[in-house]
PDB file of C-alpha atoms in Angstrom:
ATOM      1  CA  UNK Z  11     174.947  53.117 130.317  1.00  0.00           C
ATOM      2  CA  UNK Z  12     173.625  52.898 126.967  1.00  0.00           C
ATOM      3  CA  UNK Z  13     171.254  50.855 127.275  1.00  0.00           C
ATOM      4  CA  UNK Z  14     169.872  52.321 130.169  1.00  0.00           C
ATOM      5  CA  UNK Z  15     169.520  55.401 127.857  1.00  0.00           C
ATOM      6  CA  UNK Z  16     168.225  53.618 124.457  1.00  0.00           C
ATOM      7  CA  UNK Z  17     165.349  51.332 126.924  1.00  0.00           C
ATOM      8  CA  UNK Z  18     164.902  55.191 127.998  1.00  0.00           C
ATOM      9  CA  UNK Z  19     164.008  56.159 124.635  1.00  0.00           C
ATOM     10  CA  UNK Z  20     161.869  53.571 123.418  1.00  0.00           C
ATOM     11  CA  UNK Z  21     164.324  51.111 122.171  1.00  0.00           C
ATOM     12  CA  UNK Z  22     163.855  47.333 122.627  1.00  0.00           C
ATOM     13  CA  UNK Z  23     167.319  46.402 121.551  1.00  0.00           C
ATOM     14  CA  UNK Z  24     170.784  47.592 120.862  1.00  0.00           C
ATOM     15  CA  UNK Z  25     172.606  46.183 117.896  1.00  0.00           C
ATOM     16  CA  UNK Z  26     176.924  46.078 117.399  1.00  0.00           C
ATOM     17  CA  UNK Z  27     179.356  45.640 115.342  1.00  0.00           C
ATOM     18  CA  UNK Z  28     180.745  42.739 117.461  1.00  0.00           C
ATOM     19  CA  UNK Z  29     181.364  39.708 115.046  1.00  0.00           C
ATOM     20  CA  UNK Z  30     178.906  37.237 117.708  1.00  0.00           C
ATOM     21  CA  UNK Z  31     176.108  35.394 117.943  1.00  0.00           C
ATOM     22  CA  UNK Z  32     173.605  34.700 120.502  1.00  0.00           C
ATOM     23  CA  UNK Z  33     171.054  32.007 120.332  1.00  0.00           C
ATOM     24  CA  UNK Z  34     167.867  31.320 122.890  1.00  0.00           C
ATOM     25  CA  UNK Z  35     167.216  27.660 124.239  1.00  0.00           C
ATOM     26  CA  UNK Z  36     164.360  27.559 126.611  1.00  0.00           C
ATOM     27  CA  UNK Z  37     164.198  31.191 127.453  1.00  0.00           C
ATOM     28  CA  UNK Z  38     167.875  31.279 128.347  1.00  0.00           C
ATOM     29  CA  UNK Z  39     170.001  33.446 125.853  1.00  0.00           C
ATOM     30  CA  UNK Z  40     173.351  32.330 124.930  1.00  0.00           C
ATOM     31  CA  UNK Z  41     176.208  33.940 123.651  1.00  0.00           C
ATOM     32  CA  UNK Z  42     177.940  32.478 120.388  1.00  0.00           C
ATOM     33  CA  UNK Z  43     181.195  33.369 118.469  1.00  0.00           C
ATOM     34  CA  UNK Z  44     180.805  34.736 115.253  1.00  0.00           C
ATOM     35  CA  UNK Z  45     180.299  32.729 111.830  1.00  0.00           C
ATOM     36  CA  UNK Z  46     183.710  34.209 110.585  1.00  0.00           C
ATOM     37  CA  UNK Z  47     186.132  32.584 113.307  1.00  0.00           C
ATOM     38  CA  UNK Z  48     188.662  34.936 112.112  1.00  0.00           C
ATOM     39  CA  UNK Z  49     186.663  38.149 113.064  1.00  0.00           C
ATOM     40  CA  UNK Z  50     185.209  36.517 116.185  1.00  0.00           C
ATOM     41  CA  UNK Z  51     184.564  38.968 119.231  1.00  0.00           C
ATOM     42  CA  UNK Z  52     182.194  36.956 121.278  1.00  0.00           C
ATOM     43  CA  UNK Z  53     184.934  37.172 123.991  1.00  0.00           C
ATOM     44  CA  UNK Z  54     184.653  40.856 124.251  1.00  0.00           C
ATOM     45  CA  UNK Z  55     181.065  40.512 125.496  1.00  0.00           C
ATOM     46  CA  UNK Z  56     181.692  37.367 128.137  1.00  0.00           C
ATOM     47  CA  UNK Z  57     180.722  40.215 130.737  1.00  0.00           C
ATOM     48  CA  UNK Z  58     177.358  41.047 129.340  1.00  0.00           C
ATOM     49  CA  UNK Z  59     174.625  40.162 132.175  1.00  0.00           C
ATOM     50  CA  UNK Z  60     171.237  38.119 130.995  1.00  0.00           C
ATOM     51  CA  UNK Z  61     169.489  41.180 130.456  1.00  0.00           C
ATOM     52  CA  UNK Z  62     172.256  43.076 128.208  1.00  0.00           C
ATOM     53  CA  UNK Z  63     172.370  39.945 126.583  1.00  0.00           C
ATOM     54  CA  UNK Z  64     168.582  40.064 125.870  1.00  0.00           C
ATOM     55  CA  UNK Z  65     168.452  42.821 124.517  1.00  0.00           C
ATOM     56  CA  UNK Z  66     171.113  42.987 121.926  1.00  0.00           C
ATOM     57  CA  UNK Z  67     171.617  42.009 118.678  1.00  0.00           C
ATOM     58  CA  UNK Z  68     174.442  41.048 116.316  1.00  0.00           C
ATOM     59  CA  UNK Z  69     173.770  41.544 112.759  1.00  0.00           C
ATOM     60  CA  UNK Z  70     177.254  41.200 111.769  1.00  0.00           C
ATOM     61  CA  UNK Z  71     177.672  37.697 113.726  1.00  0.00           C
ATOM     62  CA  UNK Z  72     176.325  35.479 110.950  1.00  0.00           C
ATOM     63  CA  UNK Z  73     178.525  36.963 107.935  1.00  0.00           C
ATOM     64  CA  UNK Z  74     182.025  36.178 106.667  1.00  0.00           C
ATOM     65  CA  UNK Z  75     184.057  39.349 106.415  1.00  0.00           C
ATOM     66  CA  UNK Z  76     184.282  39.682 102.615  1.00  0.00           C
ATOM     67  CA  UNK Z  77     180.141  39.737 102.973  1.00  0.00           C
ATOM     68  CA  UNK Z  78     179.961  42.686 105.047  1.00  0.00           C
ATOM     69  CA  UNK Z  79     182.787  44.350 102.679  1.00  0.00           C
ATOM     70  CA  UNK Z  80     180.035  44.108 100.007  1.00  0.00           C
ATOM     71  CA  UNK Z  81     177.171  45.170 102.026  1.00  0.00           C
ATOM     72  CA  UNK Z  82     178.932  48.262 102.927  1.00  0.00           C
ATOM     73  CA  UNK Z  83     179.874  49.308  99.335  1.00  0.00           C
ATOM     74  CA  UNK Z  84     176.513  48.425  98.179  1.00  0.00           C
ATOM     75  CA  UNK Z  85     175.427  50.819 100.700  1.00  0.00           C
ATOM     76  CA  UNK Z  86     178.142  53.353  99.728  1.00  0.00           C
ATOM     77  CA  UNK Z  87     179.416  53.167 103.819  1.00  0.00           C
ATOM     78  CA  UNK Z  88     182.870  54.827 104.488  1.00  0.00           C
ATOM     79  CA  UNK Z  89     183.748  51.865 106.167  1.00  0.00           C
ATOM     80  CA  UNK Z  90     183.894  49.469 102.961  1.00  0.00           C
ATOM     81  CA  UNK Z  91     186.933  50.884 101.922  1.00  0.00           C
ATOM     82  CA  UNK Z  92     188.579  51.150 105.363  1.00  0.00           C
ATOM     83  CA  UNK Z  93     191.756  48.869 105.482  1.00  0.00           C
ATOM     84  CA  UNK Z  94     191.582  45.317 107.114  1.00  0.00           C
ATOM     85  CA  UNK Z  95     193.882  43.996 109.705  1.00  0.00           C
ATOM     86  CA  UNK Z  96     195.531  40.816 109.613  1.00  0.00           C
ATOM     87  CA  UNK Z  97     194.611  38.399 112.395  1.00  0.00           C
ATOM     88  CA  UNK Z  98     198.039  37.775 112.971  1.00  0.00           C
ATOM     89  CA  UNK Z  99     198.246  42.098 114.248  1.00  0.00           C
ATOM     90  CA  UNK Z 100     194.883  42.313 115.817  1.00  0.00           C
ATOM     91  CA  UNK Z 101     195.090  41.966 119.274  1.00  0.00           C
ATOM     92  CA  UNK Z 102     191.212  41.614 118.816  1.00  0.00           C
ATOM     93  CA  UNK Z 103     192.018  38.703 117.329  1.00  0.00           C
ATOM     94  CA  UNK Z 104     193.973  36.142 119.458  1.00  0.00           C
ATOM     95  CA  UNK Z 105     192.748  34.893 122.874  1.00  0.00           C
ATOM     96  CA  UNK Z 106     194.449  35.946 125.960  1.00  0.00           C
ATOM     97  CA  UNK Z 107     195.216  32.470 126.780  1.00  0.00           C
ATOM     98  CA  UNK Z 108     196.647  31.626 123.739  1.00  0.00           C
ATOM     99  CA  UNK Z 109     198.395  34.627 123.277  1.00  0.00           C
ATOM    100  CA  UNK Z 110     200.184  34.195 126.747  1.00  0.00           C
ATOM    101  CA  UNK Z 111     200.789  30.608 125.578  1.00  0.00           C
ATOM    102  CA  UNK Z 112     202.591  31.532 122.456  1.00  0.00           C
ATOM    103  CA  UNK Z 113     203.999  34.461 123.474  1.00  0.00           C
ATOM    104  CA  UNK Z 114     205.070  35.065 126.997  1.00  0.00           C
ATOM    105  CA  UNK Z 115     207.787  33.437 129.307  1.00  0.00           C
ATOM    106  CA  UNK Z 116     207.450  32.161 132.915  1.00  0.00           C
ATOM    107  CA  UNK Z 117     209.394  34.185 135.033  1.00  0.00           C
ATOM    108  CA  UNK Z 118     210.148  33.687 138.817  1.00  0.00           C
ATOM    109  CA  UNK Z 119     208.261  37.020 140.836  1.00  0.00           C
ATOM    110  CA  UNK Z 120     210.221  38.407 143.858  1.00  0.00           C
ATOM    111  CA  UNK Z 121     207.381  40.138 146.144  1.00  0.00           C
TER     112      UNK Z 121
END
């Protein structure tokens, strides 16, 4: 696991790309969706145990979009120019729930 391997090398945390936040309140770290709710990806990290959870960091969770976009050209990153994806196509971008809601039709199973 990686962080097995970057704790192995001296790290102390990991930081993503994940659009999410995390916040402590009395010792107990909590995970937070992301400032830009159109970019959020806390949900992709709902699995992280306590200690993942300590240890990483989010750097992108408190921006908007167009903010990191800058940050990147500023520092000349390949990935400033790199094409966005509507919400409305990212799958990353629509909750299972309310993707099923909107989107899928009961049917009757036969077992």
């Amino acid at each position: 696991m990686l962080l097995d391997y970057a704790v192995g090398q001296g790290a102390d945390t990991i930081a993503t790309g994940h659009y999410a936040r995390k916040e402590v309140r009395n010792g107990v770290h909590y995970l937070l969706k992301g400032l830009d709710r159109n970019k959020d990806q806390s949900y992709f990290l709902y699995r992280l145990k306590p200690f993942q959870l300590e240890r990483a960091i989010f750097p992108l969770g408190g921006l908007e979009k167009p903010e990191v976009r800058r940050l990147a050209a500023e520092f000349n990153l390949p990935t400033a120019a790199k094409k966005t994806v509507p919400a409305s196509v990212s799958s990353a971008s629509v909750r299972s729930a309310s993707f099923c809601r909107n989107t899928c039709r009961p049917t009757t199973a036969k077992w």
